[in-house]
Coordinates of C-alpha atoms in Angstrom, one line a residue:
Chain A
M1 CA 3.3 22.4 -22.1
H2 CA 0.9 21.2 -19.5
P3 CA -1.0 24.0 -17.9
I4 CA -0.3 23.0 -14.4
A5 CA 3.4 23.1 -15.2
E6 CA 3.1 26.8 -17.0
R7 CA 1.3 27.8 -14.1
I8 CA 4.4 27.0 -12.3
Q9 CA 6.9 28.1 -14.4
Q10 CA 5.1 31.7 -14.3
K11 CA 4.9 32.1 -10.6
F12 CA 8.6 30.5 -10.1
P13 CA 10.5 31.6 -13.1
E14 CA 13.8 30.8 -11.3
G15 CA 12.8 27.7 -9.3
F16 CA 11.2 25.9 -12.2
L17 CA 14.0 23.9 -14.2
K18 CA 12.1 21.6 -16.8
A19 CA 8.8 19.8 -17.1
V20 CA 8.4 16.4 -18.8
E21 CA 5.1 14.6 -20.0
W22 CA 5.2 10.9 -20.7
R23 CA 2.9 8.1 -20.9
G24 CA 0.2 10.8 -19.4
D25 CA 2.2 11.9 -16.6
L26 CA 3.5 15.0 -15.8
A27 CA 7.0 15.5 -13.9
V28 CA 7.9 19.0 -12.8
T29 CA 11.6 19.4 -11.7
V30 CA 12.4 22.5 -9.5
A31 CA 15.8 23.7 -7.9
R32 CA 16.1 22.5 -4.3
Q33 CA 15.8 26.0 -2.8
S34 CA 12.5 26.8 -4.1
L35 CA 11.0 23.4 -3.6
H36 CA 9.2 23.7 -0.3
E37 CA 7.4 27.3 -1.8
V38 CA 6.3 25.2 -4.9
A39 CA 5.0 22.8 -2.7
K40 CA 3.1 25.1 -0.8
C41 CA 1.9 26.9 -3.8
L42 CA 0.7 23.2 -5.3
H43 CA -1.1 22.5 -2.3
D44 CA -2.9 25.7 -1.6
D45 CA -3.3 27.0 -4.7
P46 CA -7.3 26.5 -5.4
D47 CA -6.4 25.7 -9.4
M48 CA -4.0 23.3 -8.4
D49 CA -5.3 22.0 -5.0
F50 CA -3.1 19.0 -4.6
D51 CA -4.3 17.7 -1.3
Y52 CA -3.2 14.0 -1.6
I53 CA 0.0 12.8 -1.2
V54 CA 0.9 9.7 -3.5
H55 CA 4.3 8.6 -2.4
V56 CA 7.7 10.0 -2.0
S57 CA 10.6 8.2 -3.5
S58 CA 14.1 8.8 -4.6
V59 CA 16.4 7.8 -7.6
D60 CA 20.1 7.3 -7.5
W61 CA 22.1 8.6 -10.9
P62 CA 25.7 7.8 -9.4
E63 CA 27.6 9.1 -12.6
E64 CA 25.7 12.4 -12.7
E65 CA 26.9 15.4 -10.3
E66 CA 23.8 15.8 -8.9
R67 CA 23.2 12.4 -7.9
F68 CA 20.2 12.0 -5.9
E69 CA 16.6 12.7 -7.5
V70 CA 13.9 13.3 -4.8
V71 CA 10.4 12.3 -6.1
W72 CA 6.9 13.8 -4.5
E73 CA 3.7 12.5 -6.4
F74 CA 0.6 14.5 -5.5
Y75 CA -2.7 13.9 -6.5
S76 CA -6.0 16.3 -6.1
I77 CA -9.1 14.7 -4.9
R78 CA -11.3 17.3 -5.9
K79 CA -9.9 18.4 -9.5
R80 CA -8.7 14.8 -10.2
H81 CA -4.8 15.3 -11.7
R82 CA -1.7 14.2 -10.7
I83 CA 1.9 15.9 -10.6
R84 CA 5.1 14.4 -9.9
L85 CA 7.5 16.9 -8.3
K86 CA 11.4 16.3 -8.4
T87 CA 14.2 18.0 -7.4
R88 CA 17.7 17.4 -7.4
C89 CA 20.7 17.1 -4.7
S90 CA 24.4 16.3 -4.9
E91 CA 25.9 13.5 -2.8
S92 CA 28.2 16.1 -0.6
D93 CA 25.1 18.0 0.2
C94 CA 22.1 15.6 -0.1
E95 CA 19.7 17.6 2.1
V96 CA 16.5 18.5 0.9
D97 CA 13.3 20.3 2.7
S98 CA 10.8 18.3 4.3
L99 CA 7.3 18.5 3.2
V100 CA 6.0 17.3 6.5
D101 CA 4.5 20.5 7.7
I102 CA 2.3 20.6 4.1
W103 CA 1.1 16.9 4.0
K104 CA 1.5 14.6 7.3
G105 CA 1.5 11.6 5.2
A106 CA 5.1 12.7 4.0
D107 CA 6.3 11.9 7.4
F108 CA 7.1 8.0 7.2
M109 CA 7.6 8.3 3.5
E110 CA 10.3 10.8 3.7
R111 CA 12.0 8.7 6.6
E112 CA 11.8 5.8 4.5
V113 CA 14.1 7.8 1.6
Y114 CA 16.1 8.7 4.3
D115 CA 16.7 5.1 5.4
M116 CA 17.1 3.5 1.8
M117 CA 19.1 6.5 0.3
G118 CA 20.7 8.5 2.9
I119 CA 18.6 11.9 2.0
R120 CA 18.2 14.0 4.8
F121 CA 15.2 16.0 5.0
R122 CA 15.3 19.4 6.7
N123 CA 12.9 20.2 9.2
H124 CA 11.5 16.8 9.6
P125 CA 10.4 16.0 12.8
D126 CA 11.6 12.5 13.3
L127 CA 14.3 11.7 10.9
R128 CA 15.4 8.2 12.1
R129 CA 15.6 4.8 10.1
I130 CA 12.6 3.4 9.6
L131 CA 12.8 -0.4 8.1
M132 CA 16.3 -1.1 9.0
P133 CA 17.3 -1.5 11.9
D134 CA 18.5 1.7 14.3
D135 CA 21.8 0.6 14.5
Y136 CA 22.4 -0.4 11.0
N137 CA 26.0 0.9 10.2
E138 CA 26.4 -0.2 6.4
G139 CA 24.8 2.7 4.8
Y140 CA 22.1 3.2 2.7
P141 CA 20.6 0.0 1.0
L142 CA 19.4 1.4 -2.2
R143 CA 22.0 3.4 -3.4
K144 CA 23.4 1.9 -6.5
D145 CA 26.9 1.6 -5.3
F146 CA 25.4 -0.8 -2.5
P147 CA 25.8 -4.6 -3.3
L148 CA 22.6 -6.5 -3.5
Q149 CA 24.1 -9.1 -1.2
G150 CA 24.8 -6.3 1.4
K151 CA 28.4 -5.5 2.8
G152 CA 29.1 -8.2 5.2
W153 CA 26.9 -7.8 8.2
R154 CA 24.5 -10.7 7.3
D155 CA 27.6 -12.9 7.5
T156 CA 28.1 -12.0 11.1
F157 CA 24.7 -13.6 12.4
E158 CA 25.7 -15.9 15.0
F159 CA 23.1 -18.4 13.7
L160 CA 24.5 -19.0 10.4
N161 CA 27.3 -20.8 11.9
E162 CA 25.2 -23.0 14.4
R163 CA 25.2 -25.9 12.3
Q164 CA 28.8 -26.2 12.1
Chain B
M1 CA -12.8 12.4 33.1
P2 CA -10.5 14.6 30.4
L3 CA -7.0 13.6 30.1
E4 CA -5.4 16.4 32.0
D5 CA -7.6 16.1 35.2
Q6 CA -6.4 12.4 35.0
R7 CA -3.0 13.1 34.8
S8 CA -3.1 16.0 37.7
T9 CA -4.5 13.5 40.0
V10 CA -2.7 12.2 43.1
Y11 CA -3.7 9.8 45.4
K12 CA -3.2 11.1 48.9
V13 CA -3.1 8.0 52.0
A14 CA -4.4 9.6 54.9
D15 CA -6.4 7.4 57.5
P16 CA -7.5 9.2 60.5
E17 CA -7.2 5.7 62.3
H18 CA -3.7 5.6 62.1
P19 CA -2.0 9.0 62.7
G20 CA 1.3 9.2 61.1
S21 CA 0.0 7.7 57.6
A22 CA -0.7 11.0 56.1
S23 CA 3.1 11.4 56.0
L24 CA 3.2 8.4 53.6
P25 CA 4.7 9.6 50.6
T26 CA 1.8 10.4 47.8
L27 CA 1.5 7.7 45.1
R28 CA 3.3 8.6 42.4
T29 CA 1.8 8.5 38.9
E30 CA 3.9 8.5 35.7
E31 CA 3.5 7.4 31.9
L32 CA 4.0 3.7 31.1
L33 CA 5.7 2.7 28.3
L34 CA 4.5 -0.6 26.9
N35 CA 6.1 -2.6 24.0
M36 CA 3.3 -4.2 21.9
G37 CA 4.5 -6.9 19.4
P38 CA 6.5 -7.7 17.3
Q39 CA 5.4 -11.3 18.7
H40 CA 1.6 -10.7 19.1
P41 CA -1.2 -12.6 17.9
A42 CA -3.1 -9.2 16.7
T43 CA -0.4 -7.1 15.3
H44 CA -1.2 -9.1 11.7
G45 CA 2.6 -10.1 11.4
V46 CA 5.8 -8.5 13.1
L47 CA 4.6 -4.9 13.8
K48 CA 6.0 -3.4 16.8
V49 CA 4.6 -0.5 18.6
I50 CA 5.9 1.4 21.5
L51 CA 3.0 2.8 23.4
E52 CA 3.2 5.5 25.8
L53 CA 0.2 5.2 28.5
E54 CA -1.3 7.4 30.8
G55 CA -3.4 4.6 32.7
E56 CA -4.8 3.1 30.1
R57 CA -4.8 5.7 27.3
I58 CA -2.6 5.7 24.8
V59 CA -0.7 9.1 25.0
K60 CA 1.8 8.4 22.0
A61 CA 2.3 5.5 19.6
T62 CA 5.4 5.0 17.8
P63 CA 5.1 2.3 15.3
V64 CA 8.7 0.1 15.0
M65 CA 8.7 -1.4 11.4
G66 CA 11.1 -3.5 9.3
F67 CA 10.8 -6.8 10.9
L68 CA 9.9 -8.0 7.6
H69 CA 12.0 -6.0 5.4
R70 CA 13.4 -8.1 2.5
G71 CA 14.6 -5.4 0.2
V72 CA 12.1 -6.1 -2.4
E73 CA 12.5 -2.8 -4.1
K74 CA 16.3 -3.5 -4.4
L75 CA 15.9 -7.1 -5.6
A76 CA 13.7 -5.4 -8.3
E77 CA 17.1 -3.9 -9.9
D78 CA 18.8 -6.9 -10.4
G79 CA 15.9 -9.0 -12.4
T80 CA 13.8 -8.3 -15.4
Y81 CA 10.4 -7.2 -15.2
H82 CA 8.8 -10.7 -15.7
Q83 CA 11.1 -11.9 -13.3
F84 CA 9.4 -9.6 -10.7
I85 CA 5.9 -11.0 -11.0
P86 CA 6.3 -13.6 -8.0
H87 CA 8.1 -10.8 -6.0
T88 CA 4.6 -9.2 -5.8
D89 CA 3.0 -12.2 -4.8
R90 CA 4.7 -11.9 -1.5
L91 CA 4.0 -8.1 -0.8
D92 CA 0.7 -8.2 0.2
Y93 CA 0.3 -12.1 0.5
V94 CA -3.3 -12.4 1.4
C95 CA -3.8 -10.6 -1.9
A96 CA -1.3 -11.7 -4.4
M97 CA -3.7 -11.5 -7.5
Y98 CA -4.2 -7.8 -7.1
N99 CA -0.7 -7.5 -6.6
N100 CA 0.1 -9.0 -9.8
F101 CA -2.4 -6.8 -11.2
A102 CA -0.9 -3.5 -10.0
Y103 CA 2.5 -4.6 -11.2
C104 CA 1.6 -5.8 -14.5
R105 CA -0.3 -2.5 -15.2
A106 CA 2.4 -0.4 -14.5
V107 CA 5.0 -2.1 -16.6
E108 CA 1.9 -2.2 -19.6
K109 CA 2.0 1.6 -19.2
L110 CA 5.7 1.5 -19.1
M111 CA 5.8 -0.4 -22.2
N112 CA 2.5 1.4 -23.8
L113 CA 0.9 -2.1 -24.3
K114 CA -2.7 -2.8 -25.2
V115 CA -4.2 -5.5 -23.5
P116 CA -6.8 -7.8 -25.3
E117 CA -10.4 -7.1 -24.2
R118 CA -10.9 -10.6 -23.1
A119 CA -7.9 -10.6 -20.9
E120 CA -9.1 -7.4 -19.5
Y121 CA -12.4 -9.4 -18.2
L122 CA -10.9 -11.8 -17.0
R123 CA -8.1 -9.8 -14.8
T124 CA -10.9 -7.6 -13.7
I125 CA -13.2 -10.9 -12.7
V126 CA -10.2 -12.4 -10.8
A127 CA -9.4 -8.8 -9.2
E128 CA -13.0 -8.9 -7.9
V129 CA -12.7 -12.2 -6.3
Q130 CA -9.5 -11.4 -4.8
R131 CA -11.1 -8.2 -3.4
I132 CA -13.9 -10.3 -1.7
I133 CA -11.5 -12.6 -0.3
G134 CA -9.6 -9.8 1.1
H135 CA -12.6 -8.5 2.9
Q136 CA -13.7 -11.6 3.8
F137 CA -10.2 -11.9 5.6
W138 CA -10.5 -8.8 6.9
L139 CA -13.6 -9.1 8.5
G140 CA -13.1 -12.5 10.1
T141 CA -9.7 -11.2 11.7
Q142 CA -11.4 -8.2 12.6
A143 CA -14.1 -9.8 14.2
L144 CA -11.4 -12.1 15.9
D145 CA -9.4 -9.7 17.2
I146 CA -12.2 -7.5 18.8
G147 CA -13.4 -10.6 20.7
A148 CA -16.0 -12.2 18.2
M149 CA -14.9 -15.3 17.1
T150 CA -17.9 -16.9 15.3
V151 CA -17.5 -14.6 12.3
F152 CA -14.1 -15.6 11.8
F153 CA -15.4 -19.5 10.9
Y154 CA -17.9 -18.3 8.5
T155 CA -15.9 -15.9 6.2
F156 CA -12.9 -18.5 6.1
R157 CA -15.6 -21.2 5.4
D158 CA -16.3 -19.0 2.3
R159 CA -13.0 -18.2 1.5
E160 CA -11.8 -21.7 1.1
I161 CA -14.4 -21.8 -1.8
L162 CA -12.6 -19.1 -3.6
L163 CA -9.2 -20.2 -2.5
D164 CA -9.6 -23.4 -4.2
W165 CA -11.0 -21.9 -7.4
F166 CA -7.7 -20.0 -7.7
D167 CA -6.0 -23.3 -7.2
E168 CA -7.9 -24.7 -10.1
L169 CA -7.0 -21.5 -12.2
C170 CA -3.4 -21.4 -11.7
G171 CA -2.5 -24.2 -9.3
A172 CA -1.8 -22.0 -6.2
R173 CA -3.8 -20.8 -3.3
L174 CA -2.1 -17.8 -2.1
T175 CA 0.8 -16.9 -4.2
T176 CA -0.5 -16.9 -7.3
S177 CA 1.5 -15.0 -10.2
W178 CA -1.5 -15.4 -12.6
Y179 CA -0.9 -12.3 -14.5
R180 CA 1.4 -11.5 -17.0
I181 CA 2.8 -8.7 -18.7
G182 CA 0.0 -8.1 -21.6
G183 CA -2.4 -10.5 -20.5
V184 CA -2.8 -13.4 -18.1
E185 CA -1.6 -17.1 -18.0
R186 CA -4.2 -19.3 -18.9
D187 CA -8.2 -18.7 -19.7
F188 CA -10.8 -19.9 -17.6
T189 CA -12.1 -23.0 -18.2
P190 CA -15.8 -24.1 -18.3
S191 CA -15.8 -25.6 -14.9
L192 CA -14.3 -22.4 -13.4
V193 CA -16.9 -20.2 -14.9
G194 CA -19.7 -22.5 -13.7
K195 CA -18.2 -22.4 -10.4
I196 CA -17.6 -18.9 -10.0
R197 CA -21.5 -18.6 -11.2
L198 CA -22.5 -20.9 -8.6
F199 CA -20.8 -18.9 -6.1
L200 CA -22.1 -15.6 -7.2
D201 CA -25.6 -17.3 -6.3
Y202 CA -24.1 -18.6 -2.9
F203 CA -22.7 -15.8 -1.3
P204 CA -25.1 -12.4 -1.2
P205 CA -27.0 -14.6 1.7
K206 CA -23.6 -15.4 3.2
I207 CA -22.8 -11.8 3.5
D208 CA -26.0 -11.0 5.6
E209 CA -25.3 -13.9 7.3
Y210 CA -21.8 -12.5 8.7
V211 CA -23.8 -8.9 9.2
V212 CA -26.3 -11.1 11.4
F213 CA -23.5 -11.9 13.8
L214 CA -22.1 -8.1 14.2
E215 CA -25.2 -6.0 13.9
K216 CA -26.7 -6.7 17.2
N217 CA -23.5 -7.5 18.6
R218 CA -23.4 -4.9 21.8
I219 CA -19.2 -5.5 22.1
W220 CA -18.8 -5.2 18.3
L221 CA -20.7 -2.2 18.0
S222 CA -19.0 -0.5 20.8
R223 CA -15.7 -1.4 20.1
T224 CA -16.1 -0.3 16.6
Q225 CA -18.4 2.9 16.6
G226 CA -16.2 6.0 17.4
V227 CA -13.1 4.4 17.2
A228 CA -9.9 5.3 15.4
V229 CA -11.9 8.5 14.1
I230 CA -10.1 10.3 11.4
S231 CA -11.7 13.7 9.7
A232 CA -11.7 13.6 6.1
E233 CA -9.2 16.7 5.9
D234 CA -6.7 14.8 8.1
A235 CA -7.3 11.3 6.1
V236 CA -6.4 13.1 2.7
N237 CA -3.5 14.9 4.2
F238 CA -1.9 11.4 5.6
G239 CA -2.6 9.9 1.9
L240 CA -4.9 7.1 3.2
S241 CA -6.8 5.5 0.5
G242 CA -9.2 2.8 0.2
P243 CA -11.9 1.9 2.9
T244 CA -9.9 3.7 5.4
L245 CA -10.0 6.9 3.5
R246 CA -13.6 6.4 2.2
G247 CA -14.8 5.6 5.7
S248 CA -14.3 9.5 6.1
G249 CA -16.6 10.3 3.4
V250 CA -13.8 11.0 0.5
D251 CA -14.8 9.6 -2.6
Y252 CA -11.8 8.4 -4.1
D253 CA -11.7 5.4 -5.9
L254 CA -9.2 4.7 -8.9
R255 CA -11.6 1.8 -10.3
K256 CA -13.8 5.0 -10.9
Y257 CA -12.1 7.9 -11.7
E258 CA -8.8 6.3 -13.6
S259 CA -10.6 3.5 -14.8
Y260 CA -8.9 0.4 -15.8
G261 CA -9.4 -3.3 -16.8
A262 CA -13.2 -3.8 -17.5
Y263 CA -14.4 -1.3 -14.8
P264 CA -15.7 1.2 -17.2
K265 CA -17.9 -1.1 -18.7
C266 CA -19.6 -1.8 -15.4
E267 CA -21.9 -0.7 -13.3
F268 CA -21.0 -0.2 -9.7
S269 CA -21.1 2.3 -7.0
V270 CA -18.5 3.3 -4.4
P271 CA -19.6 3.3 -0.8
V272 CA -18.5 6.1 1.2
G273 CA -19.1 6.6 4.9
K274 CA -20.1 9.5 7.1
N275 CA -17.9 9.0 10.7
G276 CA -14.8 8.1 9.5
D277 CA -14.7 5.4 12.3
T278 CA -13.9 1.7 12.3
Y279 CA -17.8 1.0 12.1
D280 CA -18.2 2.9 8.7
R281 CA -15.0 1.3 7.3
Y282 CA -16.3 -2.3 8.4
W283 CA -19.7 -1.1 6.4
I284 CA -18.0 0.0 3.4
R285 CA -15.9 -3.4 3.0
I286 CA -19.4 -5.0 3.3
L287 CA -20.8 -3.3 0.9
E288 CA -17.7 -3.8 -1.5
M289 CA -18.1 -7.3 -1.2
K290 CA -21.9 -6.8 -2.7
E291 CA -20.5 -4.6 -5.3
S292 CA -18.0 -7.1 -6.5
V293 CA -20.4 -9.5 -6.9
K294 CA -22.4 -7.4 -9.2
I295 CA -19.0 -6.7 -11.2
I296 CA -18.0 -10.1 -11.4
R297 CA -21.5 -11.0 -12.7
Q298 CA -21.8 -8.2 -15.3
C299 CA -18.1 -9.1 -16.6
L300 CA -19.4 -12.9 -16.9
D301 CA -22.4 -11.7 -18.6
Q302 CA -20.2 -9.3 -21.2
I303 CA -17.1 -11.2 -21.8
P304 CA -16.0 -11.4 -25.5
E305 CA -14.0 -14.2 -27.2
G306 CA -10.7 -13.4 -28.1
P307 CA -6.8 -13.8 -27.2
I308 CA -5.6 -13.4 -23.6
M309 CA -1.9 -12.3 -24.1
A310 CA -1.4 -9.0 -26.1
D311 CA 0.6 -10.1 -29.5
V312 CA 3.7 -8.3 -29.0
P313 CA 6.5 -11.0 -29.4
S314 CA 9.3 -8.6 -28.1
V315 CA 7.5 -8.1 -24.9
T316 CA 4.8 -10.6 -24.1
L317 CA 5.5 -14.2 -23.6
P318 CA 4.6 -16.8 -26.0
P319 CA 1.9 -19.2 -25.6
K320 CA 3.2 -22.1 -23.2
D321 CA 2.1 -25.3 -25.6
R322 CA 4.1 -23.1 -28.6
V323 CA 7.1 -23.2 -26.4
F324 CA 7.1 -26.7 -26.3
T325 CA 6.8 -27.5 -29.7
N326 CA 8.0 -24.6 -31.7
L327 CA 11.5 -23.4 -31.8
E328 CA 11.1 -19.6 -32.0
S329 CA 8.8 -19.6 -29.4
M330 CA 11.2 -21.6 -27.3
I331 CA 14.1 -18.8 -28.1
Q332 CA 11.4 -16.1 -27.5
Q333 CA 10.8 -17.5 -23.9
F334 CA 14.3 -17.8 -23.5
K335 CA 15.3 -14.4 -24.3
L336 CA 12.4 -12.9 -22.4
F337 CA 13.5 -14.4 -19.2
S338 CA 17.4 -14.3 -19.5
Q339 CA 17.7 -10.7 -20.6
G340 CA 14.3 -9.2 -20.5
F341 CA 12.8 -7.0 -23.1
D342 CA 14.1 -3.6 -24.0
A343 CA 12.0 -0.8 -22.0
P344 CA 12.1 2.8 -23.2
P345 CA 14.0 5.0 -20.9
G346 CA 11.2 7.2 -18.9
E347 CA 9.7 6.7 -15.7
I348 CA 6.2 6.2 -14.6
Y349 CA 3.7 5.9 -12.0
C350 CA 0.5 3.8 -12.0
G351 CA -1.9 3.3 -9.1
T352 CA -4.3 0.5 -8.7
E353 CA -7.5 0.4 -6.2
A354 CA -6.5 -2.7 -4.4
H355 CA -9.0 -3.9 -1.7
K356 CA -6.7 -2.1 1.2
G357 CA -6.2 1.0 -0.7
E358 CA -4.0 2.6 -3.5
L359 CA -1.3 0.2 -4.8
G360 CA 1.0 1.9 -6.8
F361 CA 4.1 1.3 -8.9
Y362 CA 6.4 3.9 -9.7
I363 CA 9.1 2.5 -12.3
V364 CA 12.2 4.5 -13.8
S365 CA 13.6 3.0 -16.8
K366 CA 16.9 3.6 -18.3
G367 CA 16.3 1.2 -20.9
G368 CA 17.4 -2.3 -21.0
G369 CA 15.7 -5.2 -19.3
K370 CA 15.8 -4.6 -15.5
P371 CA 14.0 -1.5 -13.8
Y372 CA 16.6 1.1 -12.7
R373 CA 14.4 1.9 -9.7
L374 CA 10.9 0.4 -8.7
K375 CA 9.2 2.2 -5.9
I376 CA 6.3 0.3 -4.3
R377 CA 3.4 2.6 -2.9
A378 CA 2.3 0.5 -0.3
P379 CA -1.2 1.1 1.2
S380 CA -0.3 -0.4 4.8
F381 CA 2.8 1.6 4.9
I382 CA 1.3 4.7 4.5
H383 CA -1.6 3.9 6.8
M384 CA 0.8 3.2 9.5
G385 CA 2.0 6.9 9.3
A386 CA -1.2 8.1 10.4
F387 CA -1.2 5.4 13.4
D388 CA -0.1 7.9 16.1
H389 CA -2.4 10.4 14.9
M390 CA -5.8 7.9 15.1
S391 CA -4.3 6.3 18.4
R392 CA -4.2 9.1 20.6
G393 CA -6.6 9.2 23.5
Y394 CA -8.1 5.8 22.9
M395 CA -7.2 2.6 25.3
I396 CA -4.9 0.2 25.1
A397 CA -7.5 -2.6 23.6
D398 CA -8.2 0.0 21.1
A399 CA -5.0 -0.3 19.2
V400 CA -5.9 -3.7 18.4
T401 CA -8.8 -2.2 16.4
I402 CA -6.6 0.5 15.0
F403 CA -4.2 -1.9 13.1
G404 CA -7.3 -3.7 12.1
T405 CA -9.2 -1.1 10.9
Y406 CA -6.2 -0.5 8.1
D407 CA -6.2 -4.2 7.0
I408 CA -3.0 -3.9 7.6
V409 CA -0.4 -6.7 6.0
M410 CA 3.3 -6.3 7.2
G411 CA 4.6 -8.4 4.0
E412 CA 3.5 -4.9 2.1
C413 CA 4.4 -2.6 4.8
D414 CA 7.9 -3.7 5.2
R415 CA 8.6 -5.3 1.6

């Protein structure tokens, strides 16, 4: 196993779920409860030193019980290594800890994940929609059950019928 | 005067000549909300920022984004990998080539494809030409926003030469789609090589010409030096990248540290700033243009002969001339575009150093011909996350400088 994954497993034997290394990328899945402390350790531990946040993303797996997968990607400027940290949450309770207090850049990225997939971030300072309009009420566009053409809101635009 | 003192100032109107005036109510001071954008020439597209002002100073800035949101990530899930390449042109529409490059690299990582050496060189040359265009565009518009109009004409004059070169290369000036998964669409002709060599001799003195307009321009200096300062620690914490990060003195360039293309075979340096202000970022971009010239020249000298597309028929497109004459190639082309190739299940992240910063693609594949999830790490979007932090305490007019210093393009920011 990758030394970083091993270290996480040692420090958080309960929180650590699995580590996958594929095409040179290391992805570590942790339990939702221990997400924040693992992230804190990744940032503060001088051996890991992940000071740079790359992106926050989410994947929807509708047929699985824990439907949403939230993904953070970190990089270490000094050590020059990467890690992808993942956690799962179910649709009925889709809330994970926010990491804004550790990486300030996570603010907008987590807002985007909330906007696009409806995953809530606990302790996020300003969890609002960011790309879609504030009053958008058709749900979350990047979920797999959201049709590509939208749910009909666009058909209600007045300018579409102006020509007739 | 410090901000707190200003806030507490109450203007009493008391005139001894007019008894009774002292009883006039004191003038009220309050914070002013100002909507800047989305229709504003200096917001580089449709960006709106709600500025909370104390006099002319920014107390808080709230960016409102999404006016150009087209759901590109959702569209990606509905098309094959090849079909997504033209969409990437429209992300950062000023620098389409680099978006193509970043995307193709990500898919190649997913497919574990090895690109032929000649193609790597071609890709690197074009990517660096695109970087020069991007920096010229930035310099011109930034100076224009700040009030130095002349530079704009000079940079756009030279940018035009390169856009015409792109036109000859792939038939389009802005939305190029020249990169392909596993290689590039077509090779350089001798005329193209000649033209770019001429440009390499022509361009370095022109960079000095741009600088002449700015280095002694008091308005430019006072509006860039000490404006939009961010410390190295904060810049890293916010996830800034590209010249915006390097301006603060952080040496982070994927071309050097996760090298790709023909960069490992070229010698170049990564300019790094000291003060983390707009002026340092400007100077870094100037130096990067000079480095790009060096890289292109080295690539042109080293470039080997050989194929320009990986020969993996299950993934890469057949050469166009064979498609029209050879039945198998035609079927292969048709299959690749209608069904796509079968990607292995898995997920990758691949970051590329575009001229704005780290442009990354996170692709999740479930097998099959379409990406299951495709996330674009757009530097403009992430830079906007630091806007509030960087603009507090500056004047309204500096807000324009701060958008500019990120080199923001809304097509990429809103996706």
